[in-house]
Structure formats: C-alpha cells, structure tokens
C-alpha cells in the first residue's frame, strides 16, 4: 500500500499511525496501530474520531492487516468489529462495506487507497460549494470539530471556512467548546490556530446571546449521518444551535460528503444514537454515582437546516 499522509492519519512504509486527538492541543503524539483490535480501541476512546476519518482509518487498517498475511476470514471478522465501533457514524460502515466487497476480488489495497484519495477530493468539492455562501466580513459559528482532524482532506464545515479564508475573505469564527469532551475547545481551536484563522472560543451556552446581539452571521456544522429526508445527526448540542439559529434568522448549514447520507434511514428517528461512558459527564464536579445521560449525538430536523452542503452541491 502506498504512503498516505493527512493531518491526523499516516500510512508510511507499511505502518499505520494516528494522531492521538485525546492529547491535543498540548501534545502531538502519534500512535502506531498494529491490529484491527487496536484500531477499534483507538476509535472507542476517540484517539481517532470524525465520521469520514474513522472510515478511512478502518479501511487502511483492514488493507494493512491483509497485506501482513491475514486470511480473508480473519479480515471479515476484523471488519465486523470495526463496522460497529461507532454506531452513529455511517461513513465507517460504508467504508468497511466497500472494503468487504473489494476483498472478494482481492482488491483490498486498491480500495483503501481509493477511499483515502476520494475523501480528499470530497472535502475539496464541499469547500468549493460552501465557500460561496460566506461573505467578506462574516462572523461564523461552528460546533464540534470538522477539519483535517475529522477527515483526511481539509475538512467538511471547517474546510468550507478554511477555503473562504484562503480566498481572502475577512472572517471571524466563533467556536463552541462542545461539551462534554470539548472537541471545539481542544481540536477546532488547535486547527484554527495552525491555519491562522481569527477565532473566539465560547462556551456552548453563549451562542444564543451572540445571535441575539447580531454577532453571528452564519453557522456551519458537520454531520455523522444524514437520513433520506435530510434530518442530520451530529455532535450533541448541534440541535440546540439549529433551534437558536432558526429563531434568530441565522442561516444554518450542514456540510457532509455523500458517504454521510444513509438512504436506509427514512428520518432522523431511525438514526441510532451512541451513548457514551457516564464519567465523561460526571468528571470531577458531580457527586459519585449520580444518574447520567450521555448521548454523543443529537438529530437536527430538516426544517431547521437552511441547506445541506454536499460534495455534489447544495441540497
């Protein structure tokens, strides 16, 4: 398999590495993944995350596993483990299914390379379509992390923002911290700092006030799964942003590649929502043993979404 490098994923000389996103922003630590089970563990603990990125990472690990002598039966078993590692992110399932189809024709490595290259191209297409929605001087709200740490290209929603900045538009980004795991504070802020894009970090409960003060002109978010009717699942808190944007007449866009669209899900009600460990909510502040509800995602209904920004254009 050829060498492939992105912001958060590397395949070099037959070895696969992920940038440990749990260590960011204070430490940039690359971890070698040596088995499909290790990749499952890395996905579970969010060392590697982002719907498109985990799909690509799973594909590369399956190809690497096969290259190292795993039988087709072993690859199928590993694919089964990887496919269910994050139940909401349909990109992961789509990538694994494509790899299994390629396995039958002994084209596993070729398919993994195709999936990597395709994700880079999809990000470019989304950025080109979405950038046209941003005006010079816009103040942009985003939620969670949707850049090069969530894809192997320039990103989905953050890729749109990046392209607008690179095209000379004077923009300012307001970054929701994205509780409880702070992907906005830890990851999006890190990416924007590296890119030199002006931004301000805010806590999630400040977005409404900023909209009321007319300090937000437009909002861009990503998605982990889009139902056939256009309902979109994304990081928990996205629905709240969409409701606030609708009330304050702020355009609200969901940016995602075709691999995020799940035509087998009729509506958002059919999208499985992952629930994570209670300790992510309790932390150090809450009483031990208190009841916790910790869904990782919520669903924004289509009627609250101004448009979907897909690689094929606006929907």
PDB file of C-alpha atoms in Angstrom:
ATOM      1  CA  UNK A   1       0.000   0.000   0.000  1.00  0.00           C
ATOM      2  CA  UNK A   2       1.326   3.429  -0.925  1.00  0.00           C
ATOM      3  CA  UNK A   3       2.303   6.065   1.631  1.00  0.00           C
ATOM      4  CA  UNK A   4      -0.578   8.408   2.566  1.00  0.00           C
ATOM      5  CA  UNK A   5      -0.406  11.338   4.981  1.00  0.00           C
ATOM      6  CA  UNK A   6      -3.026  13.672   6.436  1.00  0.00           C
ATOM      7  CA  UNK A   7      -3.297  15.890   9.491  1.00  0.00           C
ATOM      8  CA  UNK A   8      -4.485  13.034  11.707  1.00  0.00           C
ATOM      9  CA  UNK A   9      -3.585   9.822   9.869  1.00  0.00           C
ATOM     10  CA  UNK A  10      -0.413   8.436   8.305  1.00  0.00           C
ATOM     11  CA  UNK A  11       0.448   5.287   6.405  1.00  0.00           C
ATOM     12  CA  UNK A  12       4.199   5.199   5.890  1.00  0.00           C
ATOM     13  CA  UNK A  13       6.408   2.258   4.903  1.00  0.00           C
ATOM     14  CA  UNK A  14       3.755  -0.265   5.768  1.00  0.00           C
ATOM     15  CA  UNK A  15       2.981   1.215   9.191  1.00  0.00           C
ATOM     16  CA  UNK A  16      -0.222   2.984  10.203  1.00  0.00           C
ATOM     17  CA  UNK A  17      -0.211   5.889  12.674  1.00  0.00           C
ATOM     18  CA  UNK A  18      -2.955   8.075  14.145  1.00  0.00           C
ATOM     19  CA  UNK A  19      -2.507  11.425  15.855  1.00  0.00           C
ATOM     20  CA  UNK A  20      -3.880  10.929  19.372  1.00  0.00           C
ATOM     21  CA  UNK A  21      -6.633  13.536  19.479  1.00  0.00           C
ATOM     22  CA  UNK A  22      -7.139  12.987  23.188  1.00  0.00           C
ATOM     23  CA  UNK A  23      -3.707  14.542  23.801  1.00  0.00           C
ATOM     24  CA  UNK A  24      -4.369  17.698  21.768  1.00  0.00           C
ATOM     25  CA  UNK A  25      -3.819  20.609  21.951  1.00  0.00           C
ATOM     26  CA  UNK A  26      -0.928  20.334  24.377  1.00  0.00           C
ATOM     27  CA  UNK A  27       0.810  17.260  22.960  1.00  0.00           C
ATOM     28  CA  UNK A  28       1.070  15.977  19.391  1.00  0.00           C
ATOM     29  CA  UNK A  29       1.534  12.244  19.921  1.00  0.00           C
ATOM     30  CA  UNK A  30       1.455   9.770  17.030  1.00  0.00           C
ATOM     31  CA  UNK A  31       0.360   6.225  17.903  1.00  0.00           C
ATOM     32  CA  UNK A  32       1.118   3.197  15.758  1.00  0.00           C
ATOM     33  CA  UNK A  33      -1.873   0.954  15.158  1.00  0.00           C
ATOM     34  CA  UNK A  34      -0.728  -2.656  14.889  1.00  0.00           C
ATOM     35  CA  UNK A  35      -4.010  -4.582  14.650  1.00  0.00           C
ATOM     36  CA  UNK A  36      -7.717  -4.195  13.889  1.00  0.00           C
ATOM     37  CA  UNK A  37      -8.489  -4.560  17.598  1.00  0.00           C
ATOM     38  CA  UNK A  38      -6.127  -1.681  18.365  1.00  0.00           C
ATOM     39  CA  UNK A  39      -7.956   0.423  15.771  1.00  0.00           C
ATOM     40  CA  UNK A  40     -11.276  -0.412  17.440  1.00  0.00           C
ATOM     41  CA  UNK A  41      -9.835   0.693  20.775  1.00  0.00           C
ATOM     42  CA  UNK A  42      -8.451   3.925  19.264  1.00  0.00           C
ATOM     43  CA  UNK A  43     -11.880   4.687  17.793  1.00  0.00           C
ATOM     44  CA  UNK A  44     -13.682   3.870  21.048  1.00  0.00           C
ATOM     45  CA  UNK A  45     -11.524   6.227  23.109  1.00  0.00           C
ATOM     46  CA  UNK A  46     -11.638   8.946  20.433  1.00  0.00           C
ATOM     47  CA  UNK A  47      -7.908   8.953  19.773  1.00  0.00           C
ATOM     48  CA  UNK A  48      -9.104   8.907  16.174  1.00  0.00           C
ATOM     49  CA  UNK A  49     -12.528  10.450  15.503  1.00  0.00           C
ATOM     50  CA  UNK A  50     -14.613  12.266  12.929  1.00  0.00           C
ATOM     51  CA  UNK A  51     -17.026  10.287  10.772  1.00  0.00           C
ATOM     52  CA  UNK A  52     -15.033  10.441   7.498  1.00  0.00           C
ATOM     53  CA  UNK A  53     -11.670   9.919   9.216  1.00  0.00           C
ATOM     54  CA  UNK A  54     -12.633   6.786  11.109  1.00  0.00           C
ATOM     55  CA  UNK A  55     -13.983   5.293   7.890  1.00  0.00           C
ATOM     56  CA  UNK A  56     -10.660   5.900   6.146  1.00  0.00           C
ATOM     57  CA  UNK A  57      -8.682   4.687   9.180  1.00  0.00           C
ATOM     58  CA  UNK A  58     -10.658   1.449   9.307  1.00  0.00           C
ATOM     59  CA  UNK A  59     -10.127   0.892   5.575  1.00  0.00           C
ATOM     60  CA  UNK A  60      -6.360   1.410   5.837  1.00  0.00           C
ATOM     61  CA  UNK A  61      -6.097  -0.921   8.821  1.00  0.00           C
ATOM     62  CA  UNK A  62      -8.015  -3.690   7.029  1.00  0.00           C
ATOM     63  CA  UNK A  63      -5.742  -3.346   3.986  1.00  0.00           C
ATOM     64  CA  UNK A  64      -2.620  -3.307   6.156  1.00  0.00           C
ATOM     65  CA  UNK A  65      -3.890  -6.381   8.047  1.00  0.00           C
ATOM     66  CA  UNK A  66      -4.428  -8.255   4.774  1.00  0.00           C
ATOM     67  CA  UNK A  67      -1.017  -7.239   3.442  1.00  0.00           C
ATOM     68  CA  UNK A  68       0.577  -8.664   6.565  1.00  0.00           C
ATOM     69  CA  UNK A  69      -0.876 -12.109   5.845  1.00  0.00           C
ATOM     70  CA  UNK A  70      -4.340 -12.194   7.436  1.00  0.00           C
ATOM     71  CA  UNK A  71      -6.726 -14.635   5.787  1.00  0.00           C
ATOM     72  CA  UNK A  72      -9.926 -13.441   4.157  1.00  0.00           C
ATOM     73  CA  UNK A  73     -11.871 -14.987   7.024  1.00  0.00           C
ATOM     74  CA  UNK A  74      -9.780 -13.038   9.550  1.00  0.00           C
ATOM     75  CA  UNK A  75     -10.286  -9.826   7.575  1.00  0.00           C
ATOM     76  CA  UNK A  76     -14.061 -10.372   7.555  1.00  0.00           C
ATOM     77  CA  UNK A  77     -14.033 -10.887  11.325  1.00  0.00           C
ATOM     78  CA  UNK A  78     -11.961  -7.736  11.820  1.00  0.00           C
ATOM     79  CA  UNK A  79     -14.300  -5.806   9.535  1.00  0.00           C
ATOM     80  CA  UNK A  80     -17.243  -6.859  11.688  1.00  0.00           C
ATOM     81  CA  UNK A  81     -15.553  -5.431  14.797  1.00  0.00           C
ATOM     82  CA  UNK A  82     -14.637  -2.186  13.103  1.00  0.00           C
ATOM     83  CA  UNK A  83     -18.026  -1.686  11.491  1.00  0.00           C
ATOM     84  CA  UNK A  84     -19.809  -1.342  14.859  1.00  0.00           C
ATOM     85  CA  UNK A  85     -17.113   0.679  16.664  1.00  0.00           C
ATOM     86  CA  UNK A  86     -19.138   3.933  16.401  1.00  0.00           C
ATOM     87  CA  UNK A  87     -22.817   3.135  15.735  1.00  0.00           C
ATOM     88  CA  UNK A  88     -23.936   6.618  14.628  1.00  0.00           C
ATOM     89  CA  UNK A  89     -21.168   7.320  12.098  1.00  0.00           C
ATOM     90  CA  UNK A  90     -22.406   5.792   8.842  1.00  0.00           C
ATOM     91  CA  UNK A  91     -19.174   6.679   6.982  1.00  0.00           C
ATOM     92  CA  UNK A  92     -17.427   3.962   8.979  1.00  0.00           C
ATOM     93  CA  UNK A  93     -19.954   1.332   7.930  1.00  0.00           C
ATOM     94  CA  UNK A  94     -19.893   2.481   4.301  1.00  0.00           C
ATOM     95  CA  UNK A  95     -16.095   2.259   4.148  1.00  0.00           C
ATOM     96  CA  UNK A  96     -15.991  -1.195   5.747  1.00  0.00           C
ATOM     97  CA  UNK A  97     -18.688  -2.480   3.384  1.00  0.00           C
ATOM     98  CA  UNK A  98     -16.709  -1.228   0.386  1.00  0.00           C
ATOM     99  CA  UNK A  99     -13.625  -2.985   1.725  1.00  0.00           C
ATOM    100  CA  UNK A 100     -15.518  -6.257   2.130  1.00  0.00           C
ATOM    101  CA  UNK A 101     -16.788  -6.034  -1.441  1.00  0.00           C
ATOM    102  CA  UNK A 102     -13.211  -5.433  -2.630  1.00  0.00           C
ATOM    103  CA  UNK A 103     -11.923  -8.362  -0.573  1.00  0.00           C
ATOM    104  CA  UNK A 104     -13.816 -10.807  -2.756  1.00  0.00           C
ATOM    105  CA  UNK A 105     -11.895  -9.535  -5.786  1.00  0.00           C
ATOM    106  CA  UNK A 106      -8.532  -9.327  -3.991  1.00  0.00           C
ATOM    107  CA  UNK A 107      -8.552  -5.542  -4.441  1.00  0.00           C
ATOM    108  CA  UNK A 108      -8.458  -4.574  -0.773  1.00  0.00           C
ATOM    109  CA  UNK A 109      -5.354  -2.394  -1.003  1.00  0.00           C
ATOM    110  CA  UNK A 110      -6.591  -0.608  -4.113  1.00  0.00           C
ATOM    111  CA  UNK A 111      -9.932   0.128  -2.427  1.00  0.00           C
ATOM    112  CA  UNK A 112      -8.261   1.516   0.716  1.00  0.00           C
ATOM    113  CA  UNK A 113      -6.161   3.878  -1.397  1.00  0.00           C
ATOM    114  CA  UNK A 114      -9.275   4.878  -3.345  1.00  0.00           C
ATOM    115  CA  UNK A 115     -11.201   5.654  -0.157  1.00  0.00           C
ATOM    116  CA  UNK A 116      -8.349   7.836   1.129  1.00  0.00           C
ATOM    117  CA  UNK A 117      -7.964   9.768  -2.138  1.00  0.00           C
ATOM    118  CA  UNK A 118     -11.721  10.106  -2.536  1.00  0.00           C
ATOM    119  CA  UNK A 119     -12.111  11.700   0.887  1.00  0.00           C
ATOM    120  CA  UNK A 120      -9.517  14.332  -0.012  1.00  0.00           C
ATOM    121  CA  UNK A 121     -11.417  15.115  -3.213  1.00  0.00           C
ATOM    122  CA  UNK A 122     -14.811  15.185  -1.463  1.00  0.00           C
ATOM    123  CA  UNK A 123     -13.505  17.769   1.003  1.00  0.00           C
ATOM    124  CA  UNK A 124     -12.312  19.960  -1.858  1.00  0.00           C
ATOM    125  CA  UNK A 125     -15.719  19.759  -3.554  1.00  0.00           C
ATOM    126  CA  UNK A 126     -17.606  20.650  -0.359  1.00  0.00           C
ATOM    127  CA  UNK A 127     -15.268  23.563   0.292  1.00  0.00           C
ATOM    128  CA  UNK A 128     -15.811  24.949  -3.212  1.00  0.00           C
ATOM    129  CA  UNK A 129     -19.611  24.806  -2.893  1.00  0.00           C
ATOM    130  CA  UNK A 130     -19.811  26.033   0.707  1.00  0.00           C
ATOM    131  CA  UNK A 131     -17.304  28.860   0.394  1.00  0.00           C
ATOM    132  CA  UNK A 132     -19.683  30.682  -1.941  1.00  0.00           C
ATOM    133  CA  UNK A 133     -22.141  31.049   0.958  1.00  0.00           C
ATOM    134  CA  UNK A 134     -19.676  33.097   3.017  1.00  0.00           C
ATOM    135  CA  UNK A 135     -19.455  36.846   2.528  1.00  0.00           C
ATOM    136  CA  UNK A 136     -16.474  39.048   3.262  1.00  0.00           C
ATOM    137  CA  UNK A 137     -16.689  40.079   6.923  1.00  0.00           C
ATOM    138  CA  UNK A 138     -18.917  37.211   8.029  1.00  0.00           C
ATOM    139  CA  UNK A 139     -18.861  36.070  11.637  1.00  0.00           C
ATOM    140  CA  UNK A 140     -19.253  32.304  11.598  1.00  0.00           C
ATOM    141  CA  UNK A 141     -20.396  29.917  14.321  1.00  0.00           C
ATOM    142  CA  UNK A 142     -19.294  26.292  14.282  1.00  0.00           C
ATOM    143  CA  UNK A 143     -19.794  23.347  16.629  1.00  0.00           C
ATOM    144  CA  UNK A 144     -17.522  20.349  17.345  1.00  0.00           C
ATOM    145  CA  UNK A 145     -14.548  19.636  15.036  1.00  0.00           C
ATOM    146  CA  UNK A 146     -14.930  19.249  11.287  1.00  0.00           C
ATOM    147  CA  UNK A 147     -11.499  19.961   9.829  1.00  0.00           C
ATOM    148  CA  UNK A 148      -8.404  17.990   8.952  1.00  0.00           C
ATOM    149  CA  UNK A 149      -8.701  16.072  12.220  1.00  0.00           C
ATOM    150  CA  UNK A 150     -12.105  14.711  11.160  1.00  0.00           C
ATOM    151  CA  UNK A 151     -11.196  13.829   7.556  1.00  0.00           C
ATOM    152  CA  UNK A 152      -8.060  13.166   5.535  1.00  0.00           C
ATOM    153  CA  UNK A 153      -8.731  16.272   3.459  1.00  0.00           C
ATOM    154  CA  UNK A 154      -9.259  19.869   4.570  1.00  0.00           C
ATOM    155  CA  UNK A 155     -12.493  19.011   6.349  1.00  0.00           C
ATOM    156  CA  UNK A 156     -16.234  19.394   5.973  1.00  0.00           C
ATOM    157  CA  UNK A 157     -17.635  22.510   7.708  1.00  0.00           C
ATOM    158  CA  UNK A 158     -14.177  23.720   8.733  1.00  0.00           C
ATOM    159  CA  UNK A 159     -12.944  23.052   5.207  1.00  0.00           C
ATOM    160  CA  UNK A 160     -15.562  25.488   3.922  1.00  0.00           C
ATOM    161  CA  UNK A 161     -14.395  28.096   6.442  1.00  0.00           C
ATOM    162  CA  UNK A 162     -10.749  27.467   5.606  1.00  0.00           C
ATOM    163  CA  UNK A 163     -11.348  27.891   1.875  1.00  0.00           C
ATOM    164  CA  UNK A 164     -13.165  31.200   2.434  1.00  0.00           C
ATOM    165  CA  UNK A 165     -10.198  32.456   4.461  1.00  0.00           C
ATOM    166  CA  UNK A 166      -7.688  31.256   1.867  1.00  0.00           C
ATOM    167  CA  UNK A 167      -9.679  33.105  -0.797  1.00  0.00           C
ATOM    168  CA  UNK A 168      -9.126  36.359   1.053  1.00  0.00           C
ATOM    169  CA  UNK A 169     -12.441  36.769   2.847  1.00  0.00           C
ATOM    170  CA  UNK A 170     -12.098  38.553   6.157  1.00  0.00           C
ATOM    171  CA  UNK A 171     -13.924  36.233   8.522  1.00  0.00           C
ATOM    172  CA  UNK A 172     -14.073  35.567  12.246  1.00  0.00           C
ATOM    173  CA  UNK A 173     -15.043  32.188  13.676  1.00  0.00           C
ATOM    174  CA  UNK A 174     -16.883  31.628  16.966  1.00  0.00           C
ATOM    175  CA  UNK A 175     -16.038  28.149  18.235  1.00  0.00           C
ATOM    176  CA  UNK A 176     -18.425  26.336  20.567  1.00  0.00           C
ATOM    177  CA  UNK A 177     -16.390  24.474  23.174  1.00  0.00           C
ATOM    178  CA  UNK A 178     -18.613  21.406  22.514  1.00  0.00           C
ATOM    179  CA  UNK A 179     -19.194  19.741  25.842  1.00  0.00           C
ATOM    180  CA  UNK A 180     -18.635  17.296  27.391  1.00  0.00           C
ATOM    181  CA  UNK A 181     -15.431  16.294  25.554  1.00  0.00           C
ATOM    182  CA  UNK A 182     -14.546  19.774  24.286  1.00  0.00           C
ATOM    183  CA  UNK A 183     -13.756  18.924  20.681  1.00  0.00           C
ATOM    184  CA  UNK A 184     -14.253  22.582  19.793  1.00  0.00           C
ATOM    185  CA  UNK A 185     -12.004  23.895  22.532  1.00  0.00           C
ATOM    186  CA  UNK A 186      -9.294  21.270  22.107  1.00  0.00           C
ATOM    187  CA  UNK A 187      -9.368  20.459  18.396  1.00  0.00           C
ATOM    188  CA  UNK A 188     -11.060  23.176  16.332  1.00  0.00           C
ATOM    189  CA  UNK A 189      -9.209  25.901  18.225  1.00  0.00           C
ATOM    190  CA  UNK A 190      -5.953  23.997  17.609  1.00  0.00           C
ATOM    191  CA  UNK A 191      -6.644  23.732  13.878  1.00  0.00           C
ATOM    192  CA  UNK A 192      -7.674  27.374  13.514  1.00  0.00           C
ATOM    193  CA  UNK A 193      -4.547  28.458  15.376  1.00  0.00           C
ATOM    194  CA  UNK A 194      -2.385  26.449  12.975  1.00  0.00           C
ATOM    195  CA  UNK A 195      -4.228  27.915   9.989  1.00  0.00           C
ATOM    196  CA  UNK A 196      -4.019  31.486  11.280  1.00  0.00           C
ATOM    197  CA  UNK A 197      -7.786  31.983  11.032  1.00  0.00           C
ATOM    198  CA  UNK A 198      -9.136  34.542  13.572  1.00  0.00           C
ATOM    199  CA  UNK A 199     -11.438  32.920  16.112  1.00  0.00           C
ATOM    200  CA  UNK A 200     -13.008  33.281  19.540  1.00  0.00           C
ATOM    201  CA  UNK A 201     -13.758  30.329  21.789  1.00  0.00           C
ATOM    202  CA  UNK A 202     -17.124  30.417  23.573  1.00  0.00           C
ATOM    203  CA  UNK A 203     -18.947  28.055  25.895  1.00  0.00           C
ATOM    204  CA  UNK A 204     -21.901  26.280  24.306  1.00  0.00           C
ATOM    205  CA  UNK A 205     -24.473  28.278  26.271  1.00  0.00           C
ATOM    206  CA  UNK A 206     -23.224  31.608  24.883  1.00  0.00           C
ATOM    207  CA  UNK A 207     -24.278  31.039  21.263  1.00  0.00           C
ATOM    208  CA  UNK A 208     -27.825  32.288  21.781  1.00  0.00           C
ATOM    209  CA  UNK A 209     -26.696  35.554  23.336  1.00  0.00           C
ATOM    210  CA  UNK A 210     -24.272  36.199  20.482  1.00  0.00           C
ATOM    211  CA  UNK A 211     -27.052  35.644  17.963  1.00  0.00           C
ATOM    212  CA  UNK A 212     -29.351  37.995  19.877  1.00  0.00           C
ATOM    213  CA  UNK A 213     -26.582  40.595  19.769  1.00  0.00           C
ATOM    214  CA  UNK A 214     -26.336  40.038  15.987  1.00  0.00           C
ATOM    215  CA  UNK A 215     -22.732  38.903  16.254  1.00  0.00           C
ATOM    216  CA  UNK A 216     -23.295  35.683  14.268  1.00  0.00           C
ATOM    217  CA  UNK A 217     -23.996  35.922  10.528  1.00  0.00           C
ATOM    218  CA  UNK A 218     -23.948  32.255   9.534  1.00  0.00           C
ATOM    219  CA  UNK A 219     -23.430  28.784  11.058  1.00  0.00           C
ATOM    220  CA  UNK A 220     -21.696  25.716   9.624  1.00  0.00           C
ATOM    221  CA  UNK A 221     -21.621  22.252  11.218  1.00  0.00           C
ATOM    222  CA  UNK A 222     -20.785  18.744  10.069  1.00  0.00           C
ATOM    223  CA  UNK A 223     -22.742  15.504  10.331  1.00  0.00           C
ATOM    224  CA  UNK A 224     -22.200  11.857  11.207  1.00  0.00           C
ATOM    225  CA  UNK A 225     -25.316  10.613   9.424  1.00  0.00           C
ATOM    226  CA  UNK A 226     -27.968  12.238   7.232  1.00  0.00           C
ATOM    227  CA  UNK A 227     -31.312  10.490   6.826  1.00  0.00           C
ATOM    228  CA  UNK A 228     -33.097  10.180   3.487  1.00  0.00           C
ATOM    229  CA  UNK A 229     -35.412  13.075   4.373  1.00  0.00           C
ATOM    230  CA  UNK A 230     -32.499  15.399   5.242  1.00  0.00           C
ATOM    231  CA  UNK A 231     -32.552  15.112   9.046  1.00  0.00           C
ATOM    232  CA  UNK A 232     -28.950  15.223  10.265  1.00  0.00           C
ATOM    233  CA  UNK A 233     -27.261  13.637  13.265  1.00  0.00           C
ATOM    234  CA  UNK A 234     -24.230  15.488  14.592  1.00  0.00           C
ATOM    235  CA  UNK A 235     -22.328  16.053  17.821  1.00  0.00           C
ATOM    236  CA  UNK A 236     -24.570  16.645  20.830  1.00  0.00           C
ATOM    237  CA  UNK A 237     -25.521  20.308  21.055  1.00  0.00           C
ATOM    238  CA  UNK A 238     -25.982  20.794  17.313  1.00  0.00           C
ATOM    239  CA  UNK A 239     -29.770  20.663  17.604  1.00  0.00           C
ATOM    240  CA  UNK A 240     -29.668  23.479  20.164  1.00  0.00           C
ATOM    241  CA  UNK A 241     -27.567  25.606  17.803  1.00  0.00           C
ATOM    242  CA  UNK A 242     -30.030  24.928  14.983  1.00  0.00           C
ATOM    243  CA  UNK A 243     -33.025  25.971  17.107  1.00  0.00           C
ATOM    244  CA  UNK A 244     -31.268  29.182  18.142  1.00  0.00           C
ATOM    245  CA  UNK A 245     -30.246  29.923  14.560  1.00  0.00           C
ATOM    246  CA  UNK A 246     -33.816  29.369  13.340  1.00  0.00           C
ATOM    247  CA  UNK A 247     -35.228  31.719  15.983  1.00  0.00           C
ATOM    248  CA  UNK A 248     -32.675  34.427  15.237  1.00  0.00           C
ATOM    249  CA  UNK A 249     -32.856  34.012  11.428  1.00  0.00           C
ATOM    250  CA  UNK A 250     -29.223  32.914  11.134  1.00  0.00           C
ATOM    251  CA  UNK A 251     -28.550  30.641   8.117  1.00  0.00           C
ATOM    252  CA  UNK A 252     -27.642  27.162   9.351  1.00  0.00           C
ATOM    253  CA  UNK A 253     -25.752  24.801   7.018  1.00  0.00           C
ATOM    254  CA  UNK A 254     -24.789  21.142   7.423  1.00  0.00           C
ATOM    255  CA  UNK A 255     -21.673  20.155   5.448  1.00  0.00           C
ATOM    256  CA  UNK A 256     -21.061  16.483   4.635  1.00  0.00           C
ATOM    257  CA  UNK A 257     -19.946  14.145   1.814  1.00  0.00           C
ATOM    258  CA  UNK A 258     -22.226  11.645   0.084  1.00  0.00           C
ATOM    259  CA  UNK A 259     -20.800   8.924   2.341  1.00  0.00           C
ATOM    260  CA  UNK A 260     -22.684  10.505   5.267  1.00  0.00           C
ATOM    261  CA  UNK A 261     -26.083  10.144   3.591  1.00  0.00           C
ATOM    262  CA  UNK A 262     -27.888   6.966   4.685  1.00  0.00           C
ATOM    263  CA  UNK A 263     -30.810   6.278   2.381  1.00  0.00           C
ATOM    264  CA  UNK A 264     -31.783   3.282   4.513  1.00  0.00           C
ATOM    265  CA  UNK A 265     -32.751   5.707   7.306  1.00  0.00           C
ATOM    266  CA  UNK A 266     -36.067   7.288   6.346  1.00  0.00           C
ATOM    267  CA  UNK A 267     -35.887  10.011   9.011  1.00  0.00           C
ATOM    268  CA  UNK A 268     -33.697  11.111  11.885  1.00  0.00           C
ATOM    269  CA  UNK A 269     -35.782   8.958  14.213  1.00  0.00           C
ATOM    270  CA  UNK A 270     -34.193   5.910  12.557  1.00  0.00           C
ATOM    271  CA  UNK A 271     -30.611   7.018  13.254  1.00  0.00           C
ATOM    272  CA  UNK A 272     -29.012   5.094  16.149  1.00  0.00           C
ATOM    273  CA  UNK A 273     -27.565   7.438  18.764  1.00  0.00           C
ATOM    274  CA  UNK A 274     -24.431   6.309  20.567  1.00  0.00           C
ATOM    275  CA  UNK A 275     -24.387   6.684  24.349  1.00  0.00           C
ATOM    276  CA  UNK A 276     -21.013   7.024  26.000  1.00  0.00           C
ATOM    277  CA  UNK A 277     -19.494   6.471  29.427  1.00  0.00           C
ATOM    278  CA  UNK A 278     -21.162   8.345  32.291  1.00  0.00           C
ATOM    279  CA  UNK A 279     -17.814   9.524  33.653  1.00  0.00           C
ATOM    280  CA  UNK A 280     -17.421  11.826  30.648  1.00  0.00           C
ATOM    281  CA  UNK A 281     -20.250  13.883  32.171  1.00  0.00           C
ATOM    282  CA  UNK A 282     -19.538  13.417  35.883  1.00  0.00           C
ATOM    283  CA  UNK A 283     -15.887  14.408  35.689  1.00  0.00           C
ATOM    284  CA  UNK A 284     -14.562  15.811  38.952  1.00  0.00           C
ATOM    285  CA  UNK A 285     -17.551  18.018  39.730  1.00  0.00           C
ATOM    286  CA  UNK A 286     -20.593  15.743  40.075  1.00  0.00           C
ATOM    287  CA  UNK A 287     -21.444  13.517  43.058  1.00  0.00           C
ATOM    288  CA  UNK A 288     -20.213   9.967  42.665  1.00  0.00           C
ATOM    289  CA  UNK A 289     -22.824   7.596  41.344  1.00  0.00           C
ATOM    290  CA  UNK A 290     -25.299  10.262  40.243  1.00  0.00           C
ATOM    291  CA  UNK A 291     -27.503   9.319  37.296  1.00  0.00           C
ATOM    292  CA  UNK A 292     -26.146  10.469  33.922  1.00  0.00           C
ATOM    293  CA  UNK A 293     -27.493  10.581  30.377  1.00  0.00           C
ATOM    294  CA  UNK A 294     -24.678  10.922  27.845  1.00  0.00           C
ATOM    295  CA  UNK A 295     -25.757  10.723  24.183  1.00  0.00           C
ATOM    296  CA  UNK A 296     -22.860  11.548  21.888  1.00  0.00           C
ATOM    297  CA  UNK A 297     -25.094  12.942  19.132  1.00  0.00           C
ATOM    298  CA  UNK A 298     -28.452  14.599  18.550  1.00  0.00           C
ATOM    299  CA  UNK A 299     -30.605  14.947  15.433  1.00  0.00           C
ATOM    300  CA  UNK A 300     -31.463  18.237  13.749  1.00  0.00           C
ATOM    301  CA  UNK A 301     -34.694  18.048  11.716  1.00  0.00           C
ATOM    302  CA  UNK A 302     -34.529  19.103   8.075  1.00  0.00           C
ATOM    303  CA  UNK A 303     -36.855  22.066   8.626  1.00  0.00           C
ATOM    304  CA  UNK A 304     -34.177  23.757  10.787  1.00  0.00           C
ATOM    305  CA  UNK A 305     -31.439  23.329   8.151  1.00  0.00           C
ATOM    306  CA  UNK A 306     -31.091  26.091   5.572  1.00  0.00           C
ATOM    307  CA  UNK A 307     -29.355  23.688   3.174  1.00  0.00           C
ATOM    308  CA  UNK A 308     -27.107  20.662   3.077  1.00  0.00           C
ATOM    309  CA  UNK A 309     -23.699  21.402   1.569  1.00  0.00           C
ATOM    310  CA  UNK A 310     -22.717  18.154  -0.144  1.00  0.00           C
ATOM    311  CA  UNK A 311     -19.831  17.357  -2.447  1.00  0.00           C
ATOM    312  CA  UNK A 312     -22.352  17.491  -5.297  1.00  0.00           C
ATOM    313  CA  UNK A 313     -23.622  20.944  -4.357  1.00  0.00           C
ATOM    314  CA  UNK A 314     -26.382  22.441  -2.191  1.00  0.00           C
ATOM    315  CA  UNK A 315     -29.439  20.351  -1.323  1.00  0.00           C
TER     316      UNK A 315
END
